[in-house]
């Protein structure tokens, strides 16, 4: 199928994009931002959405850069592609563990052709429950910068997702950047289960140790926004003294008891997958040299 007809305008700056998005709201025009087009493209083709105006933001330089905030935090522009993060040189992300985590997550998204176009901001805004960045960035404790007619506001990644394809973005707002905390990443684990390489995962888990909360693991692909489960410190510590197979089984049993009831309700296999993937992420983090 082909998309329904629409108008197209490429914004040259973030201010212009916000003006176009805001201005169009007044005129009762159905306006959409397009970044990499990797999700919006298929939705247009299938006529699941029929915007009257598309505002292309992917050429805005300010949105395509990896920089530093005034406080020294890593700031990733919304239109930085997955491929750019996968290939990010140490010079742009010198924090070794954080860089490795970001490269690993980016490199596991879909396949290379999609990664060269798909953007971190588009992934967050689209809020597919099985997407990688919403879960990975929640585990990292990142913040999302939203730019709108009233200025910029910051929303924690942990409360950015509101449900299935729902986010904290208000009408007229555009995702401008992702800002990461300055506290160093000491250890991490990131696991997902895909039936086929390049497909969206059926279970996804991220675990990041910044010296305080390794006992929390974030779960994705649950059908809604990412959700955290907090492991009992005593169980984790106790399991460390046992053989690897015993440890894995004790942790998986523990994680299984923590899964909220609504996850994969009534589907024992899917719940097992979530517990297994989360356990592997925790073990990867625990066994990474601090
Ligand atoms: C076959 C296939 C497999 C995939 N597998 C995975 C996977 O395994 N894991 C994964 O995480 N992702 C996966 N994706 C998704 C892909 O990686 C993109 O991240 C995703 O399509 C959105 O990014 P985009 O830049 O292409 O956004 P677009 O398609 O351009 O936009 C998507 C939505 O977000 C809005 N939007 C875009 N940018 C902004 C912004 N800055 N501010 C406000 N709104 C914005 C648009 O209006 C639109 O509603 C897959 C996609 C395909 C087609």
Tab-separated table of C-alpha atoms and ligand atoms in Angstrom:
chain	number	residue	atom	x	y	z
A	1	UNK	CA	0.000	0.000	0.000
A	2	UNK	CA	1.000	3.629	-0.372
A	3	UNK	CA	0.463	6.399	2.170
A	4	UNK	CA	-2.494	8.759	1.933
A	5	UNK	CA	-1.363	12.127	0.542
A	6	UNK	CA	0.413	14.459	2.972
A	7	UNK	CA	2.422	17.659	2.936
A	8	UNK	CA	6.094	17.517	3.855
A	9	UNK	CA	8.370	20.115	5.374
A	10	UNK	CA	11.968	19.698	6.516
A	11	UNK	CA	12.765	21.783	9.615
A	12	UNK	CA	16.210	23.419	9.661
A	13	UNK	CA	16.363	23.997	13.406
A	14	UNK	CA	14.694	22.751	16.585
A	15	UNK	CA	12.994	26.148	17.003
A	16	UNK	CA	11.569	25.906	13.518
A	17	UNK	CA	10.362	22.342	14.171
A	18	UNK	CA	8.612	23.450	17.372
A	19	UNK	CA	7.085	26.420	15.591
A	20	UNK	CA	5.791	24.185	12.791
A	21	UNK	CA	4.411	21.586	15.205
A	22	UNK	CA	2.831	24.261	17.429
A	23	UNK	CA	1.505	26.371	14.542
A	24	UNK	CA	-0.125	23.410	12.907
A	25	UNK	CA	-1.956	22.477	16.122
A	26	UNK	CA	-3.961	25.727	15.922
A	27	UNK	CA	-5.116	24.987	12.401
A	28	UNK	CA	-6.581	21.619	13.277
A	29	UNK	CA	-4.006	19.974	11.005
A	30	UNK	CA	-2.883	16.442	11.853
A	31	UNK	CA	0.840	17.002	12.107
A	32	UNK	CA	3.540	14.413	12.788
A	33	UNK	CA	7.243	14.619	13.275
A	34	UNK	CA	9.314	12.178	11.242
A	35	UNK	CA	12.877	11.236	12.277
A	36	UNK	CA	14.219	7.940	10.873
A	37	UNK	CA	10.839	6.880	9.493
A	38	UNK	CA	11.470	3.244	10.448
A	39	UNK	CA	8.195	2.979	12.366
A	40	UNK	CA	6.274	5.880	10.909
A	41	UNK	CA	7.050	4.772	7.335
A	42	UNK	CA	5.290	1.397	7.664
A	43	UNK	CA	2.423	3.025	9.598
A	44	UNK	CA	1.957	5.533	6.765
A	45	UNK	CA	2.131	2.830	4.132
A	46	UNK	CA	-0.473	0.753	5.948
A	47	UNK	CA	-2.577	3.924	6.411
A	48	UNK	CA	-2.652	3.297	10.156
A	49	UNK	CA	-1.914	7.036	10.406
A	50	UNK	CA	-2.947	9.706	7.888
A	51	UNK	CA	-1.208	12.919	8.878
A	52	UNK	CA	-1.805	15.968	6.722
A	53	UNK	CA	1.675	17.360	7.408
A	54	UNK	CA	4.989	15.629	8.134
A	55	UNK	CA	7.778	17.660	9.701
A	56	UNK	CA	11.149	16.078	9.047
A	57	UNK	CA	13.609	16.710	11.875
A	58	UNK	CA	16.378	14.290	10.962
A	59	UNK	CA	18.632	16.878	9.316
A	60	UNK	CA	18.704	19.231	12.310
A	61	UNK	CA	22.371	19.250	13.325
A	62	UNK	CA	21.660	20.076	16.975
A	63	UNK	CA	19.598	16.874	17.243
A	64	UNK	CA	22.243	14.709	15.597
A	65	UNK	CA	25.108	15.273	17.984
A	66	UNK	CA	26.490	13.571	21.066
A	67	UNK	CA	27.675	16.304	23.420
A	68	UNK	CA	28.036	17.261	27.092
A	69	UNK	CA	25.580	19.126	29.289
A	70	UNK	CA	26.819	22.044	31.430
A	71	UNK	CA	27.225	19.532	34.298
A	72	UNK	CA	29.359	17.238	32.131
A	73	UNK	CA	26.645	14.638	31.567
A	74	UNK	CA	26.513	12.780	28.257
A	75	UNK	CA	23.776	14.303	26.074
A	76	UNK	CA	22.566	12.332	23.065
A	77	UNK	CA	20.547	14.287	20.495
A	78	UNK	CA	17.158	12.787	19.643
A	79	UNK	CA	18.128	12.164	16.003
A	80	UNK	CA	21.316	10.267	16.772
A	81	UNK	CA	20.826	6.946	15.024
A	82	UNK	CA	21.242	3.518	16.562
A	83	UNK	CA	24.127	2.940	14.112
A	84	UNK	CA	25.885	6.132	15.260
A	85	UNK	CA	25.714	4.860	18.838
A	86	UNK	CA	26.779	1.367	17.810
A	87	UNK	CA	29.859	2.917	16.154
A	88	UNK	CA	30.420	5.710	18.691
A	89	UNK	CA	34.170	6.210	19.141
A	90	UNK	CA	35.700	6.344	22.606
A	91	UNK	CA	36.382	10.039	22.014
A	92	UNK	CA	32.644	10.812	22.060
A	93	UNK	CA	31.818	8.418	24.925
A	94	UNK	CA	35.018	8.023	26.981
A	95	UNK	CA	33.159	6.428	29.913
A	96	UNK	CA	34.190	2.836	29.225
A	97	UNK	CA	31.355	0.859	30.798
A	98	UNK	CA	28.635	3.304	29.742
A	99	UNK	CA	29.991	3.345	26.183
A	100	UNK	CA	30.077	-0.450	26.060
A	101	UNK	CA	26.493	-0.635	27.313
A	102	UNK	CA	25.200	1.899	24.762
A	103	UNK	CA	27.074	0.233	21.885
A	104	UNK	CA	25.791	-3.188	22.903
A	105	UNK	CA	22.150	-2.065	23.124
A	106	UNK	CA	22.322	-0.107	19.846
A	107	UNK	CA	24.048	-2.941	17.983
A	108	UNK	CA	21.299	-5.397	18.947
A	109	UNK	CA	18.420	-3.340	17.544
A	110	UNK	CA	16.792	-4.787	14.413
A	111	UNK	CA	19.414	-5.051	11.645
A	112	UNK	CA	21.975	-2.638	10.278
A	113	UNK	CA	19.795	-1.062	7.562
A	114	UNK	CA	17.219	-0.063	10.185
A	115	UNK	CA	19.898	1.069	12.617
A	116	UNK	CA	21.356	3.493	10.062
A	117	UNK	CA	18.022	5.381	9.941
A	118	UNK	CA	16.202	4.686	13.224
A	119	UNK	CA	16.874	7.222	15.976
A	120	UNK	CA	17.004	7.097	19.764
A	121	UNK	CA	14.396	9.875	20.039
A	122	UNK	CA	12.100	8.189	17.529
A	123	UNK	CA	12.324	4.950	19.465
A	124	UNK	CA	11.384	6.715	22.720
A	125	UNK	CA	8.564	8.718	21.133
A	126	UNK	CA	7.129	5.699	19.352
A	127	UNK	CA	7.180	3.726	22.636
A	128	UNK	CA	6.839	0.258	21.214
A	129	UNK	CA	6.687	-1.914	24.361
A	130	UNK	CA	9.306	-4.261	22.873
A	131	UNK	CA	11.755	-1.477	21.944
A	132	UNK	CA	15.238	-1.524	23.435
A	133	UNK	CA	15.928	2.101	24.386
A	134	UNK	CA	12.970	2.699	26.728
A	135	UNK	CA	14.096	-0.213	28.938
A	136	UNK	CA	17.852	0.397	28.608
A	137	UNK	CA	17.529	4.120	29.382
A	138	UNK	CA	15.242	3.457	32.347
A	139	UNK	CA	17.886	1.104	33.770
A	140	UNK	CA	20.542	3.784	33.216
A	141	UNK	CA	18.414	6.388	35.048
A	142	UNK	CA	18.496	8.698	32.006
A	143	UNK	CA	16.406	11.832	31.545
A	144	UNK	CA	14.502	12.857	28.424
A	145	UNK	CA	14.576	16.490	27.318
A	146	UNK	CA	11.301	17.612	25.746
A	147	UNK	CA	11.238	20.890	23.822
A	148	UNK	CA	7.949	22.667	23.231
A	149	UNK	CA	6.421	26.104	22.765
A	150	UNK	CA	6.752	26.781	26.510
A	151	UNK	CA	10.474	25.869	26.633
A	152	UNK	CA	12.268	22.692	27.657
A	153	UNK	CA	11.284	20.276	30.385
A	154	UNK	CA	12.966	17.121	31.585
A	155	UNK	CA	11.210	13.821	32.283
A	156	UNK	CA	12.947	10.801	33.862
A	157	UNK	CA	13.140	7.865	31.436
A	158	UNK	CA	11.652	5.772	34.242
A	159	UNK	CA	8.336	7.637	34.028
A	160	UNK	CA	8.475	8.642	30.357
A	161	UNK	CA	6.596	5.585	29.076
A	162	UNK	CA	2.937	5.643	30.039
A	163	UNK	CA	1.807	2.397	28.425
A	164	UNK	CA	1.369	0.834	25.013
A	165	UNK	CA	2.645	3.474	22.526
A	166	UNK	CA	1.952	6.142	25.167
A	167	UNK	CA	4.480	8.593	26.536
A	168	UNK	CA	4.793	11.782	28.574
A	169	UNK	CA	5.096	13.864	25.369
A	170	UNK	CA	2.484	16.629	25.378
A	171	UNK	CA	0.962	18.035	22.159
A	172	UNK	CA	3.409	20.427	20.500
A	173	UNK	CA	6.465	18.846	22.131
A	174	UNK	CA	9.429	17.186	20.460
A	175	UNK	CA	12.000	14.871	22.064
A	176	UNK	CA	15.206	16.921	21.936
A	177	UNK	CA	17.767	14.764	23.738
A	178	UNK	CA	18.569	12.008	26.181
A	179	UNK	CA	20.773	13.002	29.129
A	180	UNK	CA	22.626	10.368	31.130
A	181	UNK	CA	23.590	10.672	34.811
A	182	UNK	CA	27.232	11.500	35.563
A	183	UNK	CA	27.636	8.713	38.165
A	184	UNK	CA	29.795	6.002	36.549
A	185	UNK	CA	28.330	2.701	35.382
A	186	UNK	CA	30.236	0.009	37.303
A	187	UNK	CA	28.610	-3.147	35.950
A	188	UNK	CA	25.737	-3.948	33.654
A	189	UNK	CA	23.745	-6.757	32.115
A	190	UNK	CA	21.496	-6.597	29.077
A	191	UNK	CA	19.657	-9.569	27.660
A	192	UNK	CA	16.818	-10.151	25.286
A	193	UNK	CA	15.111	-13.073	23.667
A	194	UNK	CA	14.236	-12.792	19.971
A	195	UNK	CA	12.930	-15.714	17.942
A	196	UNK	CA	14.927	-14.421	14.968
A	197	UNK	CA	17.854	-11.996	14.876
A	198	UNK	CA	16.572	-8.556	13.901
A	199	UNK	CA	13.091	-9.105	15.288
A	200	UNK	CA	11.584	-7.274	18.222
A	201	UNK	CA	12.242	-9.262	21.415
A	202	UNK	CA	9.667	-11.253	23.366
A	203	UNK	CA	11.494	-10.593	26.628
A	204	UNK	CA	14.065	-7.959	27.510
A	205	UNK	CA	15.944	-7.063	30.699
A	206	UNK	CA	18.471	-4.422	31.716
A	207	UNK	CA	20.408	-4.130	34.924
A	208	UNK	CA	22.868	-1.324	35.721
A	209	UNK	CA	25.064	-0.997	38.806
A	210	UNK	CA	26.077	2.529	39.733
A	211	UNK	CA	27.288	1.447	43.135
A	212	UNK	CA	23.864	1.511	44.738
A	213	UNK	CA	21.013	-0.316	43.053
A	214	UNK	CA	22.245	-3.371	41.195
A	215	UNK	CA	19.453	-5.236	42.879
A	216	UNK	CA	16.954	-3.676	40.512
A	217	UNK	CA	16.310	-5.118	37.068
A	218	UNK	CA	14.222	-3.414	34.381
A	219	UNK	CA	11.975	-5.540	32.209
A	220	UNK	CA	10.856	-4.695	28.685
A	221	UNK	CA	8.627	-6.313	26.077
A	222	UNK	CA	5.971	-6.757	28.744
A	223	UNK	CA	3.197	-5.180	26.670
A	224	UNK	CA	3.442	-1.767	28.338
A	225	UNK	CA	6.067	0.641	29.624
A	226	UNK	CA	9.240	-0.889	31.129
A	227	UNK	CA	8.844	-2.022	34.706
A	228	UNK	CA	11.406	-2.532	37.481
A	229	UNK	CA	11.592	-5.400	39.913
A	230	UNK	CA	13.756	-5.130	43.030
A	231	UNK	CA	15.637	-8.246	44.022
A	232	UNK	CA	16.042	-9.178	47.663
A	233	UNK	CA	19.650	-8.364	48.557
A	234	UNK	CA	19.848	-11.379	50.898
A	235	UNK	CA	18.861	-13.802	48.106
A	236	UNK	CA	21.458	-12.290	45.747
A	237	UNK	CA	24.215	-12.402	48.358
A	238	UNK	CA	23.322	-15.941	49.435
A	239	UNK	CA	23.294	-17.176	45.827
A	240	UNK	CA	26.818	-15.838	45.276
A	241	UNK	CA	28.260	-18.567	47.493
A	242	UNK	CA	26.770	-21.394	45.405
A	243	UNK	CA	27.746	-23.173	42.165
A	244	UNK	CA	26.813	-21.282	38.938
A	245	UNK	CA	23.913	-23.607	38.021
A	246	UNK	CA	22.511	-23.428	41.542
A	247	UNK	CA	22.902	-19.678	41.584
A	248	UNK	CA	21.093	-19.282	38.266
A	249	UNK	CA	18.215	-21.469	39.399
A	250	UNK	CA	17.891	-19.700	42.798
A	251	UNK	CA	17.873	-16.276	41.143
A	252	UNK	CA	15.411	-17.341	38.443
A	253	UNK	CA	13.066	-18.736	41.079
A	254	UNK	CA	13.357	-15.494	43.025
A	255	UNK	CA	12.790	-13.275	39.951
A	256	UNK	CA	9.771	-15.387	38.970
A	257	UNK	CA	8.119	-14.594	42.294
A	258	UNK	CA	8.702	-10.865	41.717
A	259	UNK	CA	7.129	-10.622	38.240
A	260	UNK	CA	3.959	-8.548	38.450
A	261	UNK	CA	0.838	-10.682	37.858
A	262	UNK	CA	-0.203	-8.677	34.801
A	263	UNK	CA	2.928	-9.640	32.828
A	264	UNK	CA	2.013	-12.352	30.299
A	265	UNK	CA	-1.055	-13.196	32.331
A	266	UNK	CA	-1.901	-16.878	32.100
A	267	UNK	CA	1.020	-17.633	29.777
A	268	UNK	CA	3.465	-19.718	31.786
A	269	UNK	CA	6.006	-19.954	28.935
A	270	UNK	CA	6.116	-16.173	28.407
A	271	UNK	CA	6.499	-15.579	32.152
A	272	UNK	CA	9.319	-18.119	32.241
A	273	UNK	CA	11.024	-16.239	29.378
A	274	UNK	CA	10.847	-12.945	31.274
A	275	UNK	CA	12.220	-14.544	34.436
A	276	UNK	CA	15.004	-16.309	32.516
A	277	UNK	CA	16.090	-13.215	30.562
A	278	UNK	CA	16.028	-11.064	33.713
A	279	UNK	CA	18.094	-13.646	35.594
A	280	UNK	CA	20.728	-13.751	32.846
A	281	UNK	CA	20.955	-9.931	32.855
A	282	UNK	CA	21.451	-9.919	36.634
A	283	UNK	CA	24.089	-12.676	36.460
A	284	UNK	CA	25.951	-10.848	33.651
A	285	UNK	CA	26.051	-7.722	35.816
A	286	UNK	CA	27.047	-9.582	38.981
A	287	UNK	CA	29.870	-11.420	37.244
A	288	UNK	CA	31.288	-8.358	35.462
A	289	UNK	CA	34.516	-7.200	37.122
A	290	UNK	CA	33.642	-3.978	39.011
B	1	LIG	C1	11.710	-4.592	10.995
B	1	LIG	C2	11.963	-3.700	12.184
B	1	LIG	C3	12.540	-4.234	13.313
B	1	LIG	C4	12.767	-3.434	14.418
B	1	LIG	N1	13.326	-4.001	15.540
B	1	LIG	C5	13.546	-3.252	16.613
B	1	LIG	C6	14.130	-3.815	17.792
B	1	LIG	O1	14.474	-4.989	17.878
B	1	LIG	N2	14.312	-2.984	18.865
B	1	LIG	C7	13.959	-1.666	18.820
B	1	LIG	O2	14.148	-0.969	19.809
B	1	LIG	N3	13.432	-1.120	17.728
B	1	LIG	C8	13.214	-1.855	16.634
B	1	LIG	N4	12.661	-1.273	15.523
B	1	LIG	C9	12.311	0.175	15.570
B	1	LIG	C10	13.422	1.088	14.997
B	1	LIG	O3	14.607	0.765	15.589
B	1	LIG	C11	13.260	2.646	15.266
B	1	LIG	O4	13.865	3.007	16.467
B	1	LIG	C12	11.932	3.068	15.406
B	1	LIG	O5	11.366	2.727	14.159
B	1	LIG	C13	11.677	4.595	15.649
B	1	LIG	O6	12.702	5.452	15.272
B	1	LIG	P1	12.594	6.417	14.013
B	1	LIG	O7	13.657	7.431	14.181
B	1	LIG	O8	12.597	5.611	12.776
B	1	LIG	O9	11.166	7.121	14.238
B	1	LIG	P2	10.041	7.459	13.165
B	1	LIG	O10	9.576	6.225	12.491
B	1	LIG	O11	10.445	8.595	12.313
B	1	LIG	O12	8.901	7.982	14.163
B	1	LIG	C14	8.229	7.096	15.036
B	1	LIG	C15	7.231	7.899	15.887
B	1	LIG	O13	7.908	8.765	16.762
B	1	LIG	C16	7.606	10.146	16.504
B	1	LIG	N5	8.888	10.859	16.631
B	1	LIG	C17	10.057	10.555	16.024
B	1	LIG	N6	11.043	11.342	16.500
B	1	LIG	C18	10.469	12.180	17.387
B	1	LIG	C19	10.974	13.227	18.220
B	1	LIG	N7	12.276	13.560	18.259
B	1	LIG	N8	10.096	13.861	19.029
B	1	LIG	C20	8.769	13.524	19.048
B	1	LIG	N9	8.249	12.541	18.288
B	1	LIG	C21	9.088	11.874	17.481
B	1	LIG	C22	6.998	10.179	15.110
B	1	LIG	O14	6.079	11.237	14.978
B	1	LIG	C23	6.317	8.820	15.049
B	1	LIG	O15	5.073	8.895	15.702
B	1	LIG	C24	12.417	-2.044	14.407
B	1	LIG	C25	11.841	-1.492	13.246
B	1	LIG	C26	11.613	-2.298	12.162
B	1	LIG	C27	11.000	-1.684	10.922
